[in-house]
Short mmCIF file of C-alpha atoms in Angstrom, two decimals:
data_model
loop_
_atom_site.label_atom_id
_atom_site.label_comp_id
_atom_site.label_asym_id
_atom_site.label_seq_id
_atom_site.Cartn_x
_atom_site.Cartn_y
_atom_site.Cartn_z
CA UNK O 1 0.00 0.00 0.00
CA UNK O 2 2.81 2.40 0.90
CA UNK O 3 4.61 1.64 -2.35
CA UNK O 4 1.44 2.58 -4.24
CA UNK O 5 1.32 5.92 -2.37
CA UNK O 6 4.94 6.60 -3.26
CA UNK O 7 4.44 5.82 -6.94
CA UNK O 8 1.13 7.71 -7.09
CA UNK O 9 2.67 10.79 -5.46
CA UNK O 10 5.63 10.71 -7.83
CA UNK O 11 3.37 10.36 -10.87
CA UNK O 12 1.04 13.17 -9.73
CA UNK O 13 3.99 15.53 -9.19
CA UNK O 14 5.65 14.38 -12.41
CA UNK O 15 2.57 15.07 -14.51
CA UNK O 16 2.21 18.47 -12.82
CA UNK O 17 5.82 19.22 -13.74
CA UNK O 18 5.08 18.21 -17.33
CA UNK O 19 2.04 20.47 -17.56
CA UNK O 20 3.85 23.45 -16.04
CA UNK O 21 6.96 22.85 -18.17
CA UNK O 22 4.73 22.73 -21.24
CA UNK O 23 3.05 26.01 -20.26
CA UNK O 24 6.43 27.69 -19.78
CA UNK O 25 8.33 26.40 -22.76
CA UNK O 26 5.68 25.41 -25.32
CA UNK O 27 2.24 26.94 -24.85
CA UNK O 28 3.26 30.49 -23.94
CA UNK O 29 5.68 30.60 -26.86
CA UNK O 30 2.89 29.47 -29.16
CA UNK O 31 0.54 32.07 -27.67
CA UNK O 32 3.16 34.82 -28.07
CA UNK O 33 3.52 33.96 -31.77
CA UNK O 34 -0.21 34.19 -32.51
CA UNK O 35 -1.38 37.17 -34.56
CA UNK O 36 -2.93 40.31 -33.13
CA UNK O 37 -4.90 39.78 -29.92
CA UNK O 38 -5.08 35.99 -30.13
CA UNK O 39 -2.12 35.42 -27.81
CA UNK O 40 -3.55 37.58 -25.05
CA UNK O 41 -6.95 35.91 -25.38
CA UNK O 42 -5.31 32.47 -25.26
CA UNK O 43 -3.39 33.39 -22.10
CA UNK O 44 -6.60 34.67 -20.48
CA UNK O 45 -8.40 31.43 -21.33
CA UNK O 46 -5.47 29.34 -20.10
CA UNK O 47 -5.41 31.37 -16.89
CA UNK O 48 -9.07 30.65 -16.29
CA UNK O 49 -8.81 26.96 -17.15
CA UNK O 50 -5.58 26.09 -15.33
CA UNK O 51 -6.32 28.56 -12.55
CA UNK O 52 -9.31 26.42 -11.63
CA UNK O 53 -7.35 23.14 -11.53
CA UNK O 54 -3.84 23.92 -10.39
CA UNK O 55 -4.59 24.92 -6.77
CA UNK O 56 -5.95 21.42 -6.12
CA UNK O 57 -3.02 19.84 -7.94
CA UNK O 58 -0.37 21.83 -6.07
CA UNK O 59 -1.95 21.43 -2.65
CA UNK O 60 -2.79 17.78 -3.34
CA UNK O 61 0.83 17.10 -4.31
CA UNK O 62 2.01 18.75 -1.13
CA UNK O 63 -0.41 16.69 0.99
CA UNK O 64 0.61 13.45 -0.72
CA UNK O 65 4.30 14.21 -0.09
CA UNK O 66 3.52 14.98 3.56
CA UNK O 67 1.68 11.67 3.99
CA UNK O 68 4.58 9.82 2.37
CA UNK O 69 7.10 11.60 4.63
CA UNK O 70 5.13 10.78 7.78
CA UNK O 71 4.60 7.16 6.72
CA UNK O 72 8.31 6.63 6.04
CA UNK O 73 9.65 8.82 8.86
CA UNK O 74 13.04 7.58 10.04
CA UNK O 75 13.45 5.24 7.06
CA UNK O 76 15.75 5.49 4.05
CA UNK O 77 14.70 8.32 1.73
CA UNK O 78 12.44 10.13 4.19
CA UNK O 79 14.73 13.16 4.18
CA UNK O 80 14.45 13.36 0.40
CA UNK O 81 10.65 13.30 0.64
CA UNK O 82 10.69 16.00 3.33
CA UNK O 83 12.90 18.12 1.08
CA UNK O 84 10.52 17.55 -1.84
CA UNK O 85 7.59 18.49 0.38
CA UNK O 86 9.39 21.64 1.45
CA UNK O 87 9.96 22.57 -2.18
CA UNK O 88 6.29 21.95 -2.94
CA UNK O 89 5.41 24.29 -0.07
CA UNK O 90 7.74 26.90 -1.62
CA UNK O 91 5.95 26.44 -4.95
CA UNK O 92 2.55 27.02 -3.32
CA UNK O 93 3.80 30.13 -1.51
CA UNK O 94 5.32 31.43 -4.76
CA UNK O 95 2.02 30.79 -6.51
CA UNK O 96 -0.06 32.61 -3.91
CA UNK O 97 2.27 35.59 -3.51
CA UNK O 98 3.64 36.06 -7.02
CA UNK O 99 1.73 34.27 -9.76
CA UNK O 100 -1.92 34.16 -8.69
CA UNK O 101 -2.33 37.94 -8.38
CA UNK O 102 -1.10 38.44 -11.94
CA UNK O 103 -3.13 35.47 -13.20
CA UNK O 104 -6.29 36.76 -11.53
CA UNK O 105 -5.93 40.05 -13.37
CA UNK O 106 -4.88 38.49 -16.68
CA UNK O 107 -7.70 35.99 -16.91
CA UNK O 108 -10.24 38.83 -17.04
CA UNK O 109 -8.50 40.83 -19.76
CA UNK O 110 -9.83 41.30 -23.24
CA UNK O 111 -8.34 43.47 -25.98
CA UNK O 112 -10.81 46.16 -24.92
CA UNK O 113 -10.07 46.27 -21.18
CA UNK O 114 -6.46 45.14 -20.76
CA UNK O 115 -4.04 47.62 -19.19
CA UNK O 116 -1.33 49.33 -21.19
CA UNK O 117 1.36 47.31 -19.39
CA UNK O 118 -0.27 43.91 -19.93
CA UNK O 119 2.75 42.53 -21.81
CA UNK O 120 5.09 43.54 -18.99
CA UNK O 121 2.79 41.85 -16.47
CA UNK O 122 2.74 38.67 -18.58
CA UNK O 123 6.55 38.76 -18.86
CA UNK O 124 6.77 39.09 -15.05
CA UNK O 125 4.39 36.13 -14.68
CA UNK O 126 6.58 34.14 -17.08
CA UNK O 127 9.74 34.87 -15.07
CA UNK O 128 8.07 33.84 -11.82
CA UNK O 129 6.68 30.75 -13.54
CA UNK O 130 10.16 29.72 -14.78
CA UNK O 131 11.38 29.87 -11.18
CA UNK O 132 8.38 27.88 -9.95
CA UNK O 133 8.96 25.24 -12.64
CA UNK O 134 12.56 24.89 -11.46
CA UNK O 135 11.33 24.42 -7.88
CA UNK O 136 8.81 21.71 -8.78
CA UNK O 137 11.33 19.94 -11.03
CA UNK O 138 13.66 19.81 -8.04
CA UNK O 139 10.82 18.48 -5.85
CA UNK O 140 10.08 15.81 -8.46
CA UNK O 141 13.76 14.83 -8.62
CA UNK O 142 13.86 14.40 -4.83
CA UNK O 143 10.75 12.21 -4.93
CA UNK O 144 12.27 10.04 -7.67
CA UNK O 145 15.51 9.75 -5.69
CA UNK O 146 13.52 8.67 -2.63
CA UNK O 147 12.06 5.77 -4.62
CA UNK O 148 15.47 4.16 -5.15
#
């Protein structure tokens, strides 16, 4: 049963890493290359769609890692899981403090109501997102290392 929790947690975090990596390095580049206002509209839609799902995914990943750490406390690899959990906490804090405020504004924008600095705000979101992706990749790597 515990092995299933470990594998499930690692897969959940790994898929989250894949989605966020794709947003950072594939989707946003596609959106930025779209003509006229299409890129901004795509980002707004993505913000609404992923903004509804990702809080559960991030917090769920953190909870799963915490359960794993408690279940394996004192055993081989527990420190790696605790470190991964700590990094997942950092990613949630980064999200709440840095990314969500920008996302909440951006998901309501249309070409008619967006602010003059909307591109700068999206670039700031992208920079914060790159850092968050690095944090969750590190968390994933620690979880994988704890499996071996």
